[in-house]
């Protein structure tokens, strides 16, 4: 059984650019959640997708957007990058949307904004 | 709104000693509670979770945690740690919704 995978592993962008991060969910999982983990901090919830629809959003501006595809893989898009967007971005998949379902995390994408 | 406070940012301990990582939460509704571990350059792995029932929860790698509703705590314990337990540990809470709310983490450093 393949776990959650994310690409790319590392990424360097400059301020004002746009970035797309990708996540493949674990087999059988229809829910994907995205988190931002700044250096020395715990992960912060960005949003969740359940069966291709956004199903909850944290306190992040609209320039953070996402998609979920019919195979339940997902993308996180960030427009107009700012220096504070530098972080580890974690994707997690689960069997369904409710928080009592275990979320399985990928290894993350390290984004550096210069 | 829910929040999580991990009371110790760093916990140094010698191998084979017991350890307790402290977590307090704040919530106006019933919660689910979780402990995750993060090894360097890896994602998070679930150690254990409390959903309901027995307040003493056993997890992987010999860890356990006790849910204390009156003290709003969910402390993580291990009776004897190994070098391989060196990692970042995160306590997380969730209500009936979708999001996990994480604490800032505790760095456990085990030395010989």
PDB file of C-alpha atoms in Angstrom, chain B:
ATOM      1  CA  UNK B   1     -12.319  27.930  19.521  1.00  0.00           C
ATOM      2  CA  UNK B   2      -9.836  25.268  20.455  1.00  0.00           C
ATOM      3  CA  UNK B   3      -6.191  25.672  21.376  1.00  0.00           C
ATOM      4  CA  UNK B   4      -3.308  23.528  22.542  1.00  0.00           C
ATOM      5  CA  UNK B   5      -0.423  24.420  24.847  1.00  0.00           C
ATOM      6  CA  UNK B   6       2.617  22.212  25.061  1.00  0.00           C
ATOM      7  CA  UNK B   7       4.221  23.243  28.289  1.00  0.00           C
ATOM      8  CA  UNK B   8       7.806  22.264  27.477  1.00  0.00           C
ATOM      9  CA  UNK B   9       9.571  23.289  24.301  1.00  0.00           C
ATOM     10  CA  UNK B  10      12.543  21.006  24.965  1.00  0.00           C
ATOM     11  CA  UNK B  11      12.917  17.917  27.135  1.00  0.00           C
ATOM     12  CA  UNK B  12      16.396  16.401  27.492  1.00  0.00           C
ATOM     13  CA  UNK B  13      16.537  12.949  29.049  1.00  0.00           C
ATOM     14  CA  UNK B  14      18.972  10.063  29.397  1.00  0.00           C
ATOM     15  CA  UNK B  15      18.379   6.731  27.724  1.00  0.00           C
ATOM     16  CA  UNK B  16      16.214   4.289  29.723  1.00  0.00           C
ATOM     17  CA  UNK B  17      14.822   7.091  31.897  1.00  0.00           C
ATOM     18  CA  UNK B  18      11.067   7.784  32.029  1.00  0.00           C
ATOM     19  CA  UNK B  19       9.664  10.825  30.259  1.00  0.00           C
ATOM     20  CA  UNK B  20       6.472  12.897  30.325  1.00  0.00           C
ATOM     21  CA  UNK B  21       5.579  15.452  27.671  1.00  0.00           C
ATOM     22  CA  UNK B  22       2.860  17.793  28.855  1.00  0.00           C
ATOM     23  CA  UNK B  23      -0.115  19.016  26.873  1.00  0.00           C
ATOM     24  CA  UNK B  24      -3.046  21.181  27.935  1.00  0.00           C
ATOM     25  CA  UNK B  25      -5.965  22.051  25.699  1.00  0.00           C
ATOM     26  CA  UNK B  26      -8.777  24.545  25.664  1.00  0.00           C
ATOM     27  CA  UNK B  27     -12.147  23.811  24.154  1.00  0.00           C
ATOM     28  CA  UNK B  28     -15.784  24.610  24.743  1.00  0.00           C
ATOM     29  CA  UNK B  29     -16.916  21.364  23.110  1.00  0.00           C
ATOM     30  CA  UNK B  30     -16.043  17.709  23.403  1.00  0.00           C
ATOM     31  CA  UNK B  31     -12.735  16.984  21.774  1.00  0.00           C
ATOM     32  CA  UNK B  32     -10.650  14.320  20.190  1.00  0.00           C
ATOM     33  CA  UNK B  33      -6.996  14.366  21.252  1.00  0.00           C
ATOM     34  CA  UNK B  34      -3.909  13.180  19.423  1.00  0.00           C
ATOM     35  CA  UNK B  35      -0.164  12.884  19.782  1.00  0.00           C
ATOM     36  CA  UNK B  36       2.010  12.885  16.669  1.00  0.00           C
ATOM     37  CA  UNK B  37       5.763  12.362  16.277  1.00  0.00           C
ATOM     38  CA  UNK B  38       7.918  13.976  13.609  1.00  0.00           C
ATOM     39  CA  UNK B  39      11.385  12.630  12.852  1.00  0.00           C
ATOM     40  CA  UNK B  40      13.854  14.891  11.019  1.00  0.00           C
ATOM     41  CA  UNK B  41      12.904  15.520   7.389  1.00  0.00           C
ATOM     42  CA  UNK B  42       9.757  13.423   7.672  1.00  0.00           C
ATOM     43  CA  UNK B  43       6.041  13.968   7.955  1.00  0.00           C
ATOM     44  CA  UNK B  44       3.996  13.367  11.086  1.00  0.00           C
ATOM     45  CA  UNK B  45       3.173   9.905  12.386  1.00  0.00           C
ATOM     46  CA  UNK B  46       0.299   9.216  14.756  1.00  0.00           C
ATOM     47  CA  UNK B  47       1.419   7.862  18.142  1.00  0.00           C
ATOM     48  CA  UNK B  48      -1.995   7.570  19.776  1.00  0.00           C
ATOM     49  CA  UNK B  49      -5.432   9.141  19.981  1.00  0.00           C
ATOM     50  CA  UNK B  50      -8.275   9.609  22.429  1.00  0.00           C
ATOM     51  CA  UNK B  51     -11.762   9.610  20.972  1.00  0.00           C
ATOM     52  CA  UNK B  52     -13.872   8.348  23.890  1.00  0.00           C
ATOM     53  CA  UNK B  53     -13.964   5.623  26.526  1.00  0.00           C
ATOM     54  CA  UNK B  54     -10.988   4.693  28.692  1.00  0.00           C
ATOM     55  CA  UNK B  55      -8.951   7.741  29.655  1.00  0.00           C
ATOM     56  CA  UNK B  56      -5.672   5.814  29.465  1.00  0.00           C
ATOM     57  CA  UNK B  57      -4.658   5.384  25.860  1.00  0.00           C
ATOM     58  CA  UNK B  58      -1.845   3.149  24.676  1.00  0.00           C
ATOM     59  CA  UNK B  59      -0.027   3.875  21.444  1.00  0.00           C
ATOM     60  CA  UNK B  60       2.858   2.704  19.338  1.00  0.00           C
ATOM     61  CA  UNK B  61       6.490   2.443  20.433  1.00  0.00           C
ATOM     62  CA  UNK B  62       5.554   2.002  24.116  1.00  0.00           C
ATOM     63  CA  UNK B  63       3.958   5.442  24.524  1.00  0.00           C
ATOM     64  CA  UNK B  64       0.766   6.082  26.475  1.00  0.00           C
ATOM     65  CA  UNK B  65      -1.278   9.137  27.392  1.00  0.00           C
ATOM     66  CA  UNK B  66      -3.954   9.942  29.925  1.00  0.00           C
ATOM     67  CA  UNK B  67      -6.943  12.150  29.201  1.00  0.00           C
ATOM     68  CA  UNK B  68      -7.866  14.285  32.190  1.00  0.00           C
ATOM     69  CA  UNK B  69     -11.045  16.226  31.514  1.00  0.00           C
ATOM     70  CA  UNK B  70     -11.062  18.195  34.770  1.00  0.00           C
ATOM     71  CA  UNK B  71      -7.510  19.420  34.186  1.00  0.00           C
ATOM     72  CA  UNK B  72      -7.955  19.631  30.399  1.00  0.00           C
ATOM     73  CA  UNK B  73      -4.702  17.741  29.937  1.00  0.00           C
ATOM     74  CA  UNK B  74      -3.433  14.928  27.737  1.00  0.00           C
ATOM     75  CA  UNK B  75       0.120  14.198  28.862  1.00  0.00           C
ATOM     76  CA  UNK B  76       2.276  11.715  26.965  1.00  0.00           C
ATOM     77  CA  UNK B  77       4.433   9.235  28.885  1.00  0.00           C
ATOM     78  CA  UNK B  78       6.974   6.509  28.260  1.00  0.00           C
ATOM     79  CA  UNK B  79       8.510   4.492  31.099  1.00  0.00           C
ATOM     80  CA  UNK B  80      11.884   3.977  29.417  1.00  0.00           C
ATOM     81  CA  UNK B  81      13.087   5.966  26.396  1.00  0.00           C
ATOM     82  CA  UNK B  82      15.541   4.974  23.689  1.00  0.00           C
ATOM     83  CA  UNK B  83      17.918   7.019  21.578  1.00  0.00           C
ATOM     84  CA  UNK B  84      15.586   6.390  18.650  1.00  0.00           C
ATOM     85  CA  UNK B  85      12.791   8.318  20.434  1.00  0.00           C
ATOM     86  CA  UNK B  86      14.645  11.565  19.762  1.00  0.00           C
ATOM     87  CA  UNK B  87      12.178  13.598  17.695  1.00  0.00           C
ATOM     88  CA  UNK B  88       9.626  16.412  17.746  1.00  0.00           C
ATOM     89  CA  UNK B  89       6.321  15.586  19.425  1.00  0.00           C
ATOM     90  CA  UNK B  90       3.069  17.399  18.717  1.00  0.00           C
ATOM     91  CA  UNK B  91      -0.147  17.345  20.682  1.00  0.00           C
ATOM     92  CA  UNK B  92      -3.288  18.097  18.662  1.00  0.00           C
ATOM     93  CA  UNK B  93      -6.977  18.624  19.366  1.00  0.00           C
ATOM     94  CA  UNK B  94     -10.039  18.505  17.204  1.00  0.00           C
ATOM     95  CA  UNK B  95     -13.716  19.078  17.783  1.00  0.00           C
ATOM     96  CA  UNK B  96     -16.493  17.803  15.579  1.00  0.00           C
ATOM     97  CA  UNK B  97     -15.017  19.532  12.572  1.00  0.00           C
ATOM     98  CA  UNK B  98     -12.307  18.727  10.169  1.00  0.00           C
ATOM     99  CA  UNK B  99      -9.164  20.481  11.330  1.00  0.00           C
ATOM    100  CA  UNK B 100      -6.455  19.363  13.704  1.00  0.00           C
ATOM    101  CA  UNK B 101      -5.194  22.172  15.952  1.00  0.00           C
ATOM    102  CA  UNK B 102      -1.576  21.542  16.886  1.00  0.00           C
ATOM    103  CA  UNK B 103       0.609  22.764  19.705  1.00  0.00           C
ATOM    104  CA  UNK B 104       4.021  24.246  19.003  1.00  0.00           C
ATOM    105  CA  UNK B 105       5.777  20.980  19.685  1.00  0.00           C
ATOM    106  CA  UNK B 106       8.191  19.512  22.208  1.00  0.00           C
ATOM    107  CA  UNK B 107      11.686  18.450  21.208  1.00  0.00           C
ATOM    108  CA  UNK B 108      12.623  15.237  22.994  1.00  0.00           C
ATOM    109  CA  UNK B 109      16.387  14.685  23.077  1.00  0.00           C
ATOM    110  CA  UNK B 110      17.559  11.318  24.375  1.00  0.00           C
ATOM    111  CA  UNK B 111      21.239  10.901  25.131  1.00  0.00           C
ATOM    112  CA  UNK B 112      23.324   7.968  26.340  1.00  0.00           C
TER     113      UNK B 112
END
